[in-house]
């Protein structure tokens, strides 16, 4: 098995020849100008880039990529910088060009007959969602960083989020793509078609590829009709097994209207409540919580009755002890605020270990138990705060430091804890990355757990499309 071509580290080209190809606002080189592009949420150690390119058009992206190819300069694509795997900053990669898509944020077309929207890659997810909503349409993709993350970043990480249970991940919401390939050619696959079996479905090569095979410059996204009705509940469950029983119950009653089903442990709830603006809506303390949401674009479906019926059966079966159903839009947002505050609280705690494991749904209870035992054995007193998208089997088995331990000391335990948590997921047929991608953080670990044939196929694809190894080196590589 041969890994990708070793990454270039030189980056010694004279950047003035690149400047000649671009508008002056498209290239930043001074320390103060590039500072905002070299820090991610993980505080990754970042090498100084040669320059930050901020192209305003697909043609400019193609010029930058061609120049980098000719001069053997590595390219690090960058979206909203909310990724959690150090993929968008040049860690261990001196002299790269950071290619930030933020200026390419136009909506090129909205088609209310076919229900599609065509946007440039740098458009912020929340803005695209708001625009669709203003037209009575709905872009389902939704997560805690939607106010900053960009469509290009979401598609490149195949983002999952809060309602993948019903609508699938980012990949499932894409009809067409435009990509600048590593050789500088532009592939225009911006088709507004739901069906197209003519040839390989090439867009899937670039979705979830984290910029290793090309730069996504625009996309056609599929829209849904705007929900006419939503019902949201927070309820307590004694354990994860009861949460899974409730998921089956609700789906049996409310079918595909079950759009979100989020699991929150007591420790995760405690962290959420430490964040500003969070309020606990229940009377009792509980070990586990579920935030569930039903939504329908048809106004004729009585979601409230369906939700109440599901919860009633849950009480009878002993799966539910306490429940709160939101009575207004503001109350709904308050419940979702709790869920988002868990993720924000984990990011704010600089030494909180973050994981993105997934296991088959029927293995979630076994996984939670095994991961808990493994963590306690390695570092007694460490505080797991598992939460996540239960309906997708995606558990963020995050861990905070023991209360008396300082951040730096706890960080030294990260590799052992991470390996143990991920090993338990793999043993159960799971994955180390359900929705965040691999980035430079996980590529090396992926190499140790991936199937050899799968890895070889990935390397062959990478070498075929990017023989110079210039596109986001360090991701999908043996040295990552
Ligand atoms: C509070 C919080 C909550 C979150 N919740 C979720 C969640 O529920 N579900 C989830 O999936 N994620 C979640 N995330 C993670 C993150 O928001 C996603 O990974 C998001 O998709 C990243 O988008 P971005 O624009 O910020 O990309 P960046 O972080 O800038 O980049 C991510 C990767 O994509 C590449 N890339 C970016 N743009 C392009 C492009 N145009 N072409 C090619 N490659 C590109 C980068 O090189 C990098 O490898 C959360 C993050 C935070 C901070």
XYZ file of C-alpha atoms and ligand atoms in Angstrom:
533
model
C 0.000 0.000 0.000
C 1.377 3.376 -0.982
C 0.349 6.513 0.872
C -0.159 9.863 -0.790
C 2.816 11.707 -2.209
C 4.739 13.329 0.679
C 3.532 16.812 1.384
C 5.598 19.738 0.178
C 6.985 21.806 3.014
C 8.978 24.437 1.175
C 6.575 27.248 0.321
C 9.417 29.461 -0.826
C 7.850 30.852 -4.005
C 7.774 34.579 -4.572
C 4.210 35.460 -3.700
C 4.291 38.585 -5.872
C 3.709 36.433 -8.952
C 0.469 35.243 -7.329
C -0.481 38.816 -6.494
C -0.192 39.654 -10.206
C -2.962 37.130 -10.947
C -5.451 38.490 -8.432
C -7.338 41.555 -7.386
C -5.490 43.300 -4.521
C -8.200 42.412 -1.969
C -7.802 38.750 -2.850
C -4.408 38.238 -1.231
C -3.301 38.955 2.335
C 0.304 38.634 3.418
C 0.949 40.906 6.401
C 0.958 39.389 9.890
C -1.933 41.544 11.078
C -4.044 40.753 8.006
C -3.603 36.992 8.252
C -3.926 36.690 12.037
C -7.678 35.997 11.967
C -7.197 33.045 9.621
C -4.642 31.145 11.678
C -6.556 30.356 14.860
C -9.168 27.643 15.127
C -11.496 26.703 17.981
C -9.107 23.977 19.119
C -6.223 26.473 19.424
C -4.226 24.219 17.089
C -0.522 24.981 16.788
C -0.324 26.627 13.376
C 2.636 27.300 11.067
C 2.920 30.671 9.368
C 1.277 30.518 5.930
C 2.887 32.037 2.869
C -0.315 34.006 2.301
C -4.056 33.976 2.805
C -5.979 34.068 -0.455
C -9.534 35.400 -0.344
C -10.836 34.866 -3.859
C -14.002 36.569 -5.023
C -14.754 34.191 -7.906
C -14.359 30.597 -9.042
C -11.950 31.828 -11.730
C -9.742 33.339 -9.034
C -9.823 30.054 -7.093
C -8.699 28.277 -10.261
C -5.852 30.778 -10.742
C -4.696 30.303 -7.134
C -4.816 26.512 -7.373
C -2.912 26.543 -10.684
C -0.271 28.868 -9.241
C 0.134 26.621 -6.183
C 0.435 23.563 -8.430
C 3.097 25.244 -10.598
C 5.047 26.352 -7.523
C 4.443 23.193 -5.440
C 2.755 25.089 -2.652
C 0.302 23.315 -0.332
C -3.274 24.659 -0.156
C -5.405 24.652 2.984
C -9.051 25.454 2.174
C -10.854 27.356 4.883
C -14.547 27.964 5.534
C -16.008 29.344 8.755
C -13.237 27.824 10.919
C -15.710 26.010 13.172
C -14.434 22.520 12.330
C -13.353 20.406 15.282
C -10.519 18.376 13.694
C -7.876 20.965 12.784
C -8.504 20.623 9.051
C -8.780 24.294 8.101
C -5.495 25.633 9.490
C -1.945 24.682 8.480
C -0.826 22.748 11.560
C 2.630 21.323 10.901
C 2.527 22.770 7.407
C 4.772 25.828 6.995
C 4.549 28.020 3.911
C 1.107 26.888 2.748
C -1.498 29.108 1.137
C -4.702 29.330 3.152
C -7.586 29.604 0.709
C -10.489 31.247 2.527
C -13.839 31.047 0.731
C -15.619 33.663 2.871
C -15.921 36.296 0.161
C -17.678 33.903 -2.193
C -21.030 34.007 -0.418
C -23.570 34.867 -3.119
C -26.868 33.105 -3.677
C -26.824 32.405 -7.402
C -30.349 31.071 -7.797
C -33.400 29.996 -5.828
C -35.853 27.760 -7.645
C -39.232 27.571 -5.900
C -40.670 25.100 -8.401
C -37.942 22.497 -8.128
C -37.133 23.516 -4.530
C -33.423 24.127 -4.954
C -31.003 26.850 -3.986
C -27.662 27.440 -5.677
C -25.086 29.122 -3.463
C -21.416 29.889 -3.437
C -19.300 27.896 -0.984
C -18.587 30.770 1.383
C -22.250 31.436 2.203
C -22.909 31.068 5.939
C -25.312 28.202 6.675
C -27.652 30.270 8.883
C -27.947 32.942 6.182
C -28.896 30.381 3.552
C -31.436 28.832 5.914
C -32.937 32.263 6.675
C -33.168 33.135 2.999
C -34.947 29.857 2.248
C -37.333 30.421 5.156
C -38.174 33.867 3.813
C -39.422 32.099 0.680
C -41.459 29.463 2.553
C -38.779 26.825 2.099
C -36.476 24.956 4.454
C -32.841 23.891 4.335
C -32.842 21.237 7.079
C -29.093 21.043 7.828
C -28.778 22.478 11.326
C -26.142 22.476 14.060
C -24.664 24.578 16.832
C -22.171 26.364 14.583
C -24.581 27.266 11.790
C -24.154 30.986 12.509
C -20.501 30.881 11.358
C -19.910 27.707 9.380
C -20.072 27.903 5.609
C -21.748 25.706 3.027
C -18.340 24.668 1.625
C -17.119 23.636 5.085
C -20.379 21.834 5.865
C -20.222 19.868 2.629
C -16.505 19.149 2.962
C -17.003 17.643 6.425
C -20.338 16.039 5.489
C -21.797 17.738 8.499
C -24.559 15.889 10.347
C -26.192 17.945 13.052
C -29.531 17.866 14.768
C -31.917 16.474 12.195
C -29.814 14.034 10.159
C -32.172 11.417 11.618
C -34.846 12.597 9.206
C -33.076 14.467 6.413
C -29.686 12.742 6.282
C -26.312 14.462 6.524
C -25.115 17.388 4.390
C -24.304 14.986 1.548
C -27.969 14.002 1.259
C -29.033 17.617 0.694
C -26.769 18.238 -2.317
C -27.910 17.939 -5.925
C -24.965 19.529 -7.702
C -21.467 20.883 -7.124
C -18.874 23.126 -8.678
C -15.299 22.183 -7.802
C -11.862 23.527 -8.681
C -9.748 20.426 -9.193
C -6.123 20.082 -8.057
C -4.944 20.662 -11.653
C -6.753 24.016 -11.750
C -9.619 22.867 -13.957
C -13.152 23.866 -13.007
C -15.734 21.069 -12.875
C -19.193 22.574 -13.280
C -21.610 19.985 -11.928
C -24.181 22.542 -10.769
C -27.173 20.506 -11.915
C -30.599 21.016 -10.362
C -31.542 17.376 -10.899
C -32.860 14.929 -8.343
C -32.130 12.073 -10.682
C -29.052 11.590 -12.828
C -27.561 8.197 -13.466
C -25.380 9.262 -16.375
C -21.909 8.228 -15.272
C -20.350 8.135 -11.817
C -21.961 10.447 -9.282
C -18.791 12.499 -8.972
C -20.084 14.965 -6.418
C -19.788 12.325 -3.709
C -16.025 12.267 -4.205
C -15.768 15.814 -2.916
C -18.467 15.712 -0.228
C -16.789 14.848 3.053
C -13.331 14.962 1.441
C -12.160 17.884 3.608
C -10.578 19.718 0.698
C -8.172 16.883 -0.103
C -9.475 16.348 -3.635
C -10.456 19.862 -4.713
C -12.030 23.133 -3.643
C -15.827 23.257 -3.541
C -16.790 26.662 -4.946
C -20.593 26.360 -5.252
C -23.409 23.903 -4.645
C -27.021 23.235 -5.554
C -28.861 22.304 -2.354
C -32.240 20.644 -2.144
C -34.879 22.537 -0.156
C -37.946 21.203 1.648
C -41.257 22.969 2.144
C -41.084 25.016 5.364
C -42.414 23.161 8.423
C -45.984 24.262 9.147
C -45.951 22.588 12.525
C -43.330 21.651 15.086
C -43.564 20.011 18.493
C -40.587 19.866 20.805
C -40.170 18.072 24.127
C -37.455 17.558 26.699
C -37.998 14.410 28.731
C -36.016 12.407 31.234
C -35.138 8.737 30.808
C -33.473 6.446 33.361
C -30.918 5.157 30.853
C -29.936 5.145 27.181
C -31.833 1.893 26.583
C -35.071 3.616 27.581
C -34.225 6.489 25.233
C -33.896 4.006 22.365
C -37.225 2.406 23.304
C -38.786 5.882 23.220
C -37.308 6.524 19.777
C -38.965 3.358 18.469
C -42.201 4.309 20.187
C -42.311 7.811 18.758
C -41.424 6.622 15.282
C -44.149 3.993 15.428
C -46.659 6.722 16.310
C -45.390 9.783 14.450
C -43.450 8.150 11.606
C -41.019 10.245 9.654
C -42.081 13.444 11.430
C -39.544 12.548 14.146
C -36.807 14.923 13.010
C -34.488 15.147 16.028
C -33.744 12.878 18.965
C -30.850 14.145 21.056
C -29.430 12.388 24.111
C -28.014 14.465 26.982
C -26.380 12.958 30.070
C -26.790 14.552 33.509
C -23.138 15.700 33.390
C -23.698 17.281 29.975
C -26.836 19.003 31.266
C -24.855 20.288 34.243
C -22.287 21.785 31.870
C -25.050 23.345 29.744
C -26.508 24.999 32.810
C -23.155 26.632 33.567
C -23.405 28.513 30.261
C -25.030 31.959 30.182
C -28.713 32.052 29.286
C -29.435 28.388 30.069
C -32.390 27.521 32.288
C -33.382 24.098 33.656
C -37.068 23.521 32.853
C -37.705 20.438 35.001
C -38.622 19.979 38.652
C -36.538 16.893 39.449
C -32.934 15.908 38.762
C -32.421 13.038 36.322
C -29.630 10.867 34.910
C -30.459 11.256 31.224
C -32.539 13.522 29.020
C -33.846 13.432 25.456
C -34.646 16.466 23.351
C -37.066 15.282 20.676
C -38.674 17.245 17.882
C -41.439 16.349 15.452
C -41.948 18.507 12.389
C -44.188 18.460 9.367
C -44.656 20.706 6.378
C -48.288 19.614 6.199
C -50.574 21.560 8.517
C -53.139 18.740 8.745
C -51.083 16.502 11.027
C -51.763 16.887 14.763
C -48.190 16.576 15.994
C -49.081 17.657 19.517
C -51.416 14.667 19.974
C -48.833 12.313 18.499
C -46.129 13.611 20.831
C -48.410 13.441 23.871
C -49.469 9.905 22.980
C -45.821 8.826 22.639
C -44.851 10.402 25.943
C -47.923 8.920 27.665
C -46.922 5.428 26.575
C -43.358 6.211 27.712
C -44.600 7.124 31.215
C -46.625 3.905 31.380
C -43.651 1.784 30.335
C -41.342 3.480 32.842
C -39.133 4.930 30.104
C -40.040 8.516 30.971
C -40.211 10.139 34.421
C -40.696 13.835 33.619
C -41.415 15.739 30.407
C -41.726 19.317 29.234
C -43.432 20.155 25.930
C -42.682 23.600 24.530
C -45.751 25.804 24.238
C -44.231 28.601 22.144
C -41.420 29.362 19.740
C -39.490 30.985 22.581
C -39.838 27.906 24.780
C -38.704 25.709 21.908
C -35.609 27.862 21.460
C -34.979 27.640 25.227
C -34.923 23.839 25.009
C -32.622 23.884 21.983
C -30.425 26.432 23.748
C -29.758 23.789 26.420
C -28.655 21.295 23.781
C -26.405 23.798 22.013
C -24.970 24.956 25.344
C -23.593 21.453 25.904
C -21.451 21.721 22.751
C -20.485 25.330 23.480
C -19.580 24.438 27.061
C -17.282 21.686 25.821
C -15.528 24.119 23.493
C -15.199 26.782 26.162
C -13.530 24.311 28.518
C -10.100 24.351 26.876
C -9.086 20.919 28.098
C -12.390 19.126 27.462
C -11.602 16.033 25.397
C -13.935 15.890 22.392
C -14.954 12.774 20.568
C -17.217 12.112 17.601
C -17.801 8.379 17.780
C -20.794 6.518 16.381
C -21.960 2.957 16.907
C -24.980 1.048 15.585
C -28.016 2.299 17.527
C -28.593 -1.060 19.250
C -25.027 -0.918 20.638
C -25.312 2.519 22.286
C -25.914 1.219 25.830
C -23.015 -1.246 25.595
C -20.788 1.507 24.210
C -21.631 3.979 26.973
C -20.867 1.381 29.615
C -17.600 0.214 28.028
C -16.322 3.747 27.371
C -17.179 4.762 30.956
C -15.242 1.831 32.402
C -12.259 2.516 30.137
C -12.082 6.191 31.143
C -12.376 5.412 34.862
C -9.599 2.828 34.592
C -7.206 5.237 32.855
C -7.959 8.334 34.904
C -10.145 7.890 37.968
C -12.135 11.037 38.630
C -12.222 12.192 35.003
C -15.742 13.410 34.167
C -17.394 11.983 31.032
C -20.269 14.058 29.673
C -21.682 11.975 26.826
C -24.317 13.525 24.577
C -25.237 13.457 20.937
C -27.478 12.511 18.087
C -28.906 9.289 19.514
C -31.042 8.476 16.507
C -27.869 8.336 14.384
C -25.856 6.372 16.971
C -23.560 9.403 17.149
C -22.346 9.840 20.720
C -19.890 12.599 21.543
C -18.161 10.823 24.410
C -16.507 13.980 25.745
C -14.549 14.018 28.989
C -13.636 16.849 31.372
C -10.667 16.875 33.684
C -10.938 15.701 37.305
C -11.883 18.788 39.319
C -8.502 19.123 41.044
C -6.368 18.537 37.944
C -5.054 21.439 35.868
C -5.763 21.720 32.150
C -2.235 20.940 30.955
C -1.906 17.833 33.092
C -5.268 16.552 31.825
C -4.205 17.138 28.215
C -1.350 14.655 28.689
C -4.024 11.963 29.211
C -5.849 12.818 25.985
C -4.087 10.322 23.694
C -4.676 7.364 25.988
C -8.273 8.361 26.768
C -9.073 9.060 23.124
C -7.588 5.755 21.981
C -9.616 3.871 24.594
C -12.915 5.653 23.828
C -12.493 5.177 20.093
C -11.391 1.539 20.491
C -14.654 0.733 22.281
C -16.624 2.255 19.393
C -14.603 0.347 16.800
C -15.092 -2.938 18.689
C -18.855 -2.462 18.306
C -18.638 -1.806 14.575
C -18.524 1.979 14.965
C -16.457 4.882 13.705
C -14.062 7.447 15.200
C -15.637 10.243 13.179
C -19.383 10.406 12.590
C -19.772 14.022 11.442
C -16.641 16.120 12.031
C -14.293 14.562 9.486
C -10.718 13.517 10.215
C -8.702 16.695 9.861
C -5.082 16.643 10.952
C -6.238 15.577 14.395
C -7.581 12.154 13.485
C -5.984 11.183 10.177
C -3.142 9.286 11.843
C -5.538 7.432 14.136
C -7.811 6.624 11.212
C -4.849 4.970 9.503
C -4.573 2.574 12.424
C -8.249 1.555 12.568
C -9.303 1.624 8.900
C -9.661 -1.453 6.769
C -6.494 -1.907 4.674
C -8.340 -2.259 1.371
C -10.464 0.820 2.127
C -7.368 2.831 2.984
C -5.557 1.695 -0.153
C -8.525 2.703 -2.309
C -8.598 6.127 -0.675
C -4.871 6.634 -1.220
C -5.205 5.588 -4.866
C -8.017 8.077 -5.399
C -6.020 10.807 -3.705
C -2.892 10.072 -5.743
C -4.893 9.988 -8.942
C -6.609 13.359 -8.468
C -3.849 15.129 -6.549
C -0.552 13.518 -7.582
C 1.431 16.433 -6.158
C -0.173 15.998 -2.730
C -0.901 19.732 -2.522
C -4.529 19.705 -1.432
C -4.772 19.945 2.343
C -1.741 17.735 3.069
C -1.743 15.911 6.376
C -5.350 14.790 5.993
C -5.862 11.248 4.695
C -2.143 10.643 4.918
C -0.090 8.142 6.872
C 1.747 10.928 8.645
C -1.399 12.859 9.586
C -20.579 24.768 18.950
C -20.342 23.826 17.790
C -21.287 22.849 17.515
C -21.091 21.990 16.430
N -22.044 21.056 16.172
C -21.896 20.251 15.109
C -22.906 19.276 14.802
O -23.907 19.122 15.511
N -22.736 18.520 13.702
C -21.627 18.647 12.895
O -21.527 17.947 11.893
N -20.645 19.535 13.174
C -20.758 20.336 14.249
N -19.768 21.224 14.539
C -18.531 21.221 13.737
C -18.478 22.215 12.546
O -19.352 23.278 12.697
C -18.673 21.515 11.228
O -17.607 20.610 11.027
C -18.781 22.443 10.002
O -19.259 21.656 8.944
C -17.482 23.108 9.585
O -17.762 24.162 8.661
P -16.767 25.407 8.467
O -17.286 26.253 7.364
O -16.535 26.077 9.756
O -15.464 24.665 7.959
P -13.936 24.824 8.401
O -13.784 24.532 9.849
O -13.408 26.114 7.940
O -13.295 23.650 7.548
C -13.617 22.301 7.791
C -12.899 21.411 6.755
O -13.443 21.628 5.460
C -12.431 22.105 4.543
N -13.089 23.111 3.710
C -13.728 24.238 4.121
N -14.283 24.862 3.073
C -13.978 24.138 1.969
C -14.273 24.256 0.575
N -15.001 25.268 0.102
N -13.788 23.309 -0.275
C -13.039 22.281 0.190
N -12.744 22.104 1.488
C -13.210 23.025 2.365
C -11.329 22.645 5.431
O -10.066 22.581 4.795
C -11.410 21.714 6.628
O -10.734 20.516 6.340
C -19.916 22.090 15.631
C -18.968 23.070 15.926
C -19.172 23.924 16.984
C -18.151 24.975 17.238
